[in-house]
Amino acid sequence: MRSTLFILGLIALGVALQKGIIDIPRHWTPWAPLYVDDPITPVTQLKLKRLNDDRAACLAALDTVPEDELRYTPLADYTPTASCPLTNVVRMQSSSVRFNQSFVASCPLALAWVMYERHALQPAAQAIMGSRVVQVNHVGSFACRNVYGRDTGRRSEHATADALDVVGFQFEDGRQISLINDWDDAGNAGKFLRAARDGACDTFGNVLGPEYNAAHADHFHLGMRGFRLCR
């Protein structure tokens, strides 16, 4: 009886949605287009994952950022090395921050970064440091290798440009923070880095840092695999 009522309820909900009787906000609707300034919800990561194989929709989402706040170049699919073909990728040049160097990213990774920056990173910087982040220093996104560079095992997210390794931040007032030097800081630098880590978990599938293992002592690994793995 309960299962019958549940099925009838789902049917009624579907009809109500189709007829517009119930209006679900776009940021709570899994099949609605993604806009970078929509509020982050538990549905956001699902929407990001749906864009893995939808280049047009992913680029359309990136284009919801004003032109003067994002510089990127869509790239044709290519094969840097025989075992690591890249598809649905862009080159990120700048956003609301400079990067120490441009980088190739899967389109969903680029989109997750821009959303993270606008919804979590910059608000944390303003609240804790009293200054905006103007530059993000990283050590790359693409590397054709296995996890931890092992000879065998599964491929790293870096092999498909689905992860970015961030080592530090520079602020508008000239201050600089790095994970290797400031993660254990008892003041605002350490507080900011933890807020930056925690805020990334809402858009990236996995966020690994110094508390994960020694291999991540000097950087945040921001990757697209998984769902809210935050270490």
Coordinates of C-alpha atoms in Angstrom, one line a residue:
M1 CA 0.0 0.0 0.0
R2 CA 2.8 2.4 0.9
S3 CA 4.7 1.7 -2.3
T4 CA 1.5 2.4 -4.3
L5 CA 1.0 5.7 -2.5
F6 CA 4.6 6.6 -3.1
I7 CA 4.4 5.9 -6.8
L8 CA 1.1 7.8 -7.1
G9 CA 2.8 10.7 -5.2
L10 CA 5.7 10.7 -7.7
I11 CA 3.2 10.7 -10.6
A12 CA 1.3 13.6 -9.1
L13 CA 4.5 15.5 -8.5
G14 CA 5.6 15.0 -12.1
V15 CA 2.3 16.2 -13.4
A16 CA 2.4 19.3 -11.2
L17 CA 5.9 20.1 -12.3
Q18 CA 5.0 19.7 -16.0
K19 CA 1.9 21.9 -15.7
G20 CA 3.8 24.5 -13.7
I21 CA 1.6 24.1 -10.6
I22 CA 4.8 23.7 -8.6
D23 CA 7.7 26.0 -9.5
I24 CA 11.0 24.7 -8.3
P25 CA 13.9 27.3 -8.3
R26 CA 16.4 26.7 -11.1
H27 CA 19.3 26.0 -8.6
W28 CA 17.2 23.1 -7.1
T29 CA 16.3 21.6 -10.5
P30 CA 18.7 19.0 -11.8
W31 CA 17.7 19.4 -15.4
A32 CA 17.7 23.2 -15.5
P33 CA 20.7 25.0 -17.0
L34 CA 23.5 25.9 -14.6
Y35 CA 24.3 29.6 -13.9
V36 CA 27.4 30.4 -12.0
D37 CA 25.8 33.0 -9.7
D38 CA 22.9 30.7 -8.7
P39 CA 23.0 29.7 -5.0
I40 CA 25.0 26.5 -4.3
T41 CA 22.7 23.6 -3.4
P42 CA 23.2 19.8 -3.1
V43 CA 22.0 19.6 -6.7
T44 CA 25.0 21.8 -7.9
Q45 CA 27.5 19.0 -8.1
L46 CA 25.1 16.7 -9.9
K47 CA 24.5 19.4 -12.5
L48 CA 28.3 19.8 -12.9
K49 CA 28.7 16.1 -13.5
R50 CA 26.0 16.1 -16.2
L51 CA 28.2 18.5 -18.1
N52 CA 31.1 16.1 -18.5
D53 CA 29.7 15.0 -21.9
D54 CA 27.9 18.2 -22.9
R55 CA 30.4 20.7 -24.1
A56 CA 27.8 23.1 -25.4
A57 CA 25.9 23.3 -22.1
C58 CA 29.1 23.6 -20.1
L59 CA 30.4 26.5 -22.2
A60 CA 27.0 28.1 -22.0
A61 CA 27.2 27.9 -18.2
L62 CA 30.7 29.5 -18.3
D63 CA 29.3 32.3 -20.5
T64 CA 26.9 33.3 -17.7
V65 CA 29.9 35.0 -16.2
P66 CA 30.3 38.6 -17.5
E67 CA 32.9 38.9 -20.2
D68 CA 35.2 41.2 -18.2
E69 CA 35.2 38.7 -15.2
L70 CA 36.5 35.6 -17.0
R71 CA 39.0 34.9 -19.8
Y72 CA 39.1 31.4 -21.2
T73 CA 39.6 29.7 -24.5
P74 CA 37.6 26.6 -25.6
L75 CA 40.0 23.9 -27.0
A76 CA 39.3 21.3 -29.5
D77 CA 39.7 17.7 -28.3
Y78 CA 43.3 16.6 -28.6
T79 CA 45.8 14.0 -27.5
P80 CA 48.9 15.4 -25.7
T81 CA 50.2 11.9 -25.2
A82 CA 48.9 8.6 -26.6
S83 CA 47.4 7.4 -23.4
C84 CA 45.9 10.7 -22.2
P85 CA 43.4 12.1 -24.7
L86 CA 41.7 15.3 -23.6
T87 CA 38.0 16.1 -24.4
N88 CA 35.7 18.9 -23.4
V89 CA 38.6 21.1 -22.2
V90 CA 39.3 24.8 -22.0
R91 CA 42.4 26.9 -21.2
M92 CA 41.8 29.1 -18.2
Q93 CA 43.6 32.5 -18.4
S94 CA 42.0 34.6 -15.6
S95 CA 38.8 35.0 -13.7
S96 CA 38.2 37.4 -10.8
V97 CA 41.8 36.4 -10.0
R98 CA 45.1 36.1 -11.9
F99 CA 46.8 32.7 -12.1
N100 CA 50.6 32.3 -11.9
Q101 CA 50.1 30.6 -15.2
S102 CA 47.3 29.6 -17.5
F103 CA 46.1 26.0 -17.3
V104 CA 44.1 23.4 -19.3
A105 CA 41.0 22.2 -17.5
S106 CA 38.1 20.1 -18.3
C107 CA 35.1 22.4 -18.8
P108 CA 33.3 21.2 -15.7
L109 CA 36.5 21.8 -13.6
A110 CA 36.8 25.3 -15.0
L111 CA 33.1 25.9 -14.1
A112 CA 33.5 24.4 -10.6
W113 CA 36.5 26.7 -10.0
V114 CA 34.6 29.9 -11.1
M115 CA 31.6 29.0 -8.9
Y116 CA 33.9 28.2 -5.9
E117 CA 35.7 31.5 -6.4
R118 CA 32.6 33.5 -6.5
H119 CA 30.6 31.7 -3.8
A120 CA 33.3 30.7 -1.3
L121 CA 36.8 31.8 -1.9
Q122 CA 36.3 35.6 -2.2
P123 CA 33.7 35.8 0.5
A124 CA 36.1 34.0 2.9
A125 CA 38.9 36.3 1.9
Q126 CA 36.8 39.4 2.6
A127 CA 35.5 38.1 5.9
I128 CA 38.7 36.7 7.3
M129 CA 41.5 38.6 5.6
G130 CA 39.7 41.9 4.9
S131 CA 41.0 41.8 1.4
R132 CA 40.2 40.0 -1.9
V133 CA 42.3 37.3 -3.5
V134 CA 44.0 38.8 -6.6
Q135 CA 46.2 35.8 -7.6
V136 CA 46.0 32.1 -7.2
N137 CA 49.2 30.1 -7.4
H138 CA 49.0 26.5 -8.6
V139 CA 51.3 23.8 -9.8
G140 CA 49.2 22.5 -12.7
S141 CA 46.1 20.7 -13.8
F142 CA 47.1 18.2 -16.5
A143 CA 49.7 15.5 -16.1
C144 CA 49.5 12.1 -17.9
R145 CA 50.1 9.8 -14.9
N146 CA 48.6 7.4 -12.5
V147 CA 47.6 8.3 -8.9
Y148 CA 50.8 9.4 -7.0
G149 CA 52.8 8.8 -10.1
R150 CA 52.8 5.0 -9.5
D151 CA 53.8 2.7 -12.3
T152 CA 50.5 0.8 -12.0
G153 CA 47.0 1.6 -10.7
R154 CA 44.2 3.9 -11.7
R155 CA 44.7 7.1 -13.6
S156 CA 45.0 10.4 -11.7
E157 CA 42.3 13.0 -12.3
H158 CA 45.2 15.1 -13.6
A159 CA 45.4 12.7 -16.6
T160 CA 42.1 14.1 -17.9
A161 CA 42.6 17.7 -16.6
D162 CA 39.9 17.1 -14.0
A163 CA 41.9 18.5 -11.0
L164 CA 43.9 21.6 -10.1
D165 CA 46.6 21.7 -7.4
V166 CA 46.6 25.1 -5.6
V167 CA 49.6 26.0 -3.4
G168 CA 48.8 29.6 -2.3
F169 CA 47.0 32.9 -2.6
Q170 CA 48.0 36.6 -3.0
F171 CA 45.7 39.3 -1.7
E172 CA 44.9 42.8 -2.9
D173 CA 46.7 44.3 0.1
G174 CA 49.9 42.6 -0.9
R175 CA 49.9 39.7 1.6
Q176 CA 50.7 36.2 0.4
I177 CA 49.7 32.9 2.0
S178 CA 50.9 29.4 1.1
L179 CA 49.8 26.1 2.4
I180 CA 53.4 24.9 3.1
N181 CA 54.1 27.9 5.3
D182 CA 50.7 28.9 6.8
W183 CA 48.5 25.8 7.2
D184 CA 49.4 25.5 10.9
D185 CA 49.2 29.3 11.5
A186 CA 47.1 30.0 14.5
G187 CA 45.9 33.3 13.2
N188 CA 43.9 34.5 10.2
A189 CA 46.1 32.9 7.6
G190 CA 45.4 29.4 8.9
K191 CA 41.7 30.3 9.5
F192 CA 41.4 31.4 5.9
L193 CA 43.1 28.3 4.4
R194 CA 40.7 26.1 6.3
A195 CA 37.7 28.2 5.2
A196 CA 39.0 28.0 1.6
R197 CA 39.3 24.2 1.9
D198 CA 35.8 23.8 3.4
G199 CA 34.2 26.1 0.9
A200 CA 35.6 24.1 -2.0
C201 CA 33.7 21.0 -0.9
D202 CA 30.4 22.4 -2.2
T203 CA 31.5 22.5 -5.8
F204 CA 34.4 20.0 -6.3
G205 CA 33.8 16.3 -6.0
N206 CA 37.0 15.8 -3.8
V207 CA 39.1 18.3 -1.9
L208 CA 42.4 17.0 -0.5
G209 CA 44.8 19.0 1.6
P210 CA 47.4 18.8 4.4
E211 CA 45.1 16.9 6.7
Y212 CA 44.7 14.1 4.1
N213 CA 48.3 12.9 3.8
A214 CA 51.9 14.0 3.5
A215 CA 51.7 14.1 -0.3
H216 CA 49.2 17.0 0.0
A217 CA 51.1 18.9 2.7
D218 CA 51.8 21.8 0.3
H219 CA 48.7 22.1 -1.8
F220 CA 44.9 21.7 -2.2
H221 CA 44.0 19.0 -4.7
L222 CA 40.6 20.2 -6.2
G223 CA 39.1 17.4 -8.2
M224 CA 35.9 16.4 -9.9
R225 CA 35.6 12.7 -9.0
G226 CA 33.4 11.6 -6.2
F227 CA 30.9 13.7 -4.2
R228 CA 31.9 15.9 -1.3
L229 CA 35.0 14.1 -0.2
C230 CA 36.5 16.8 1.9
R231 CA 39.8 16.0 3.6

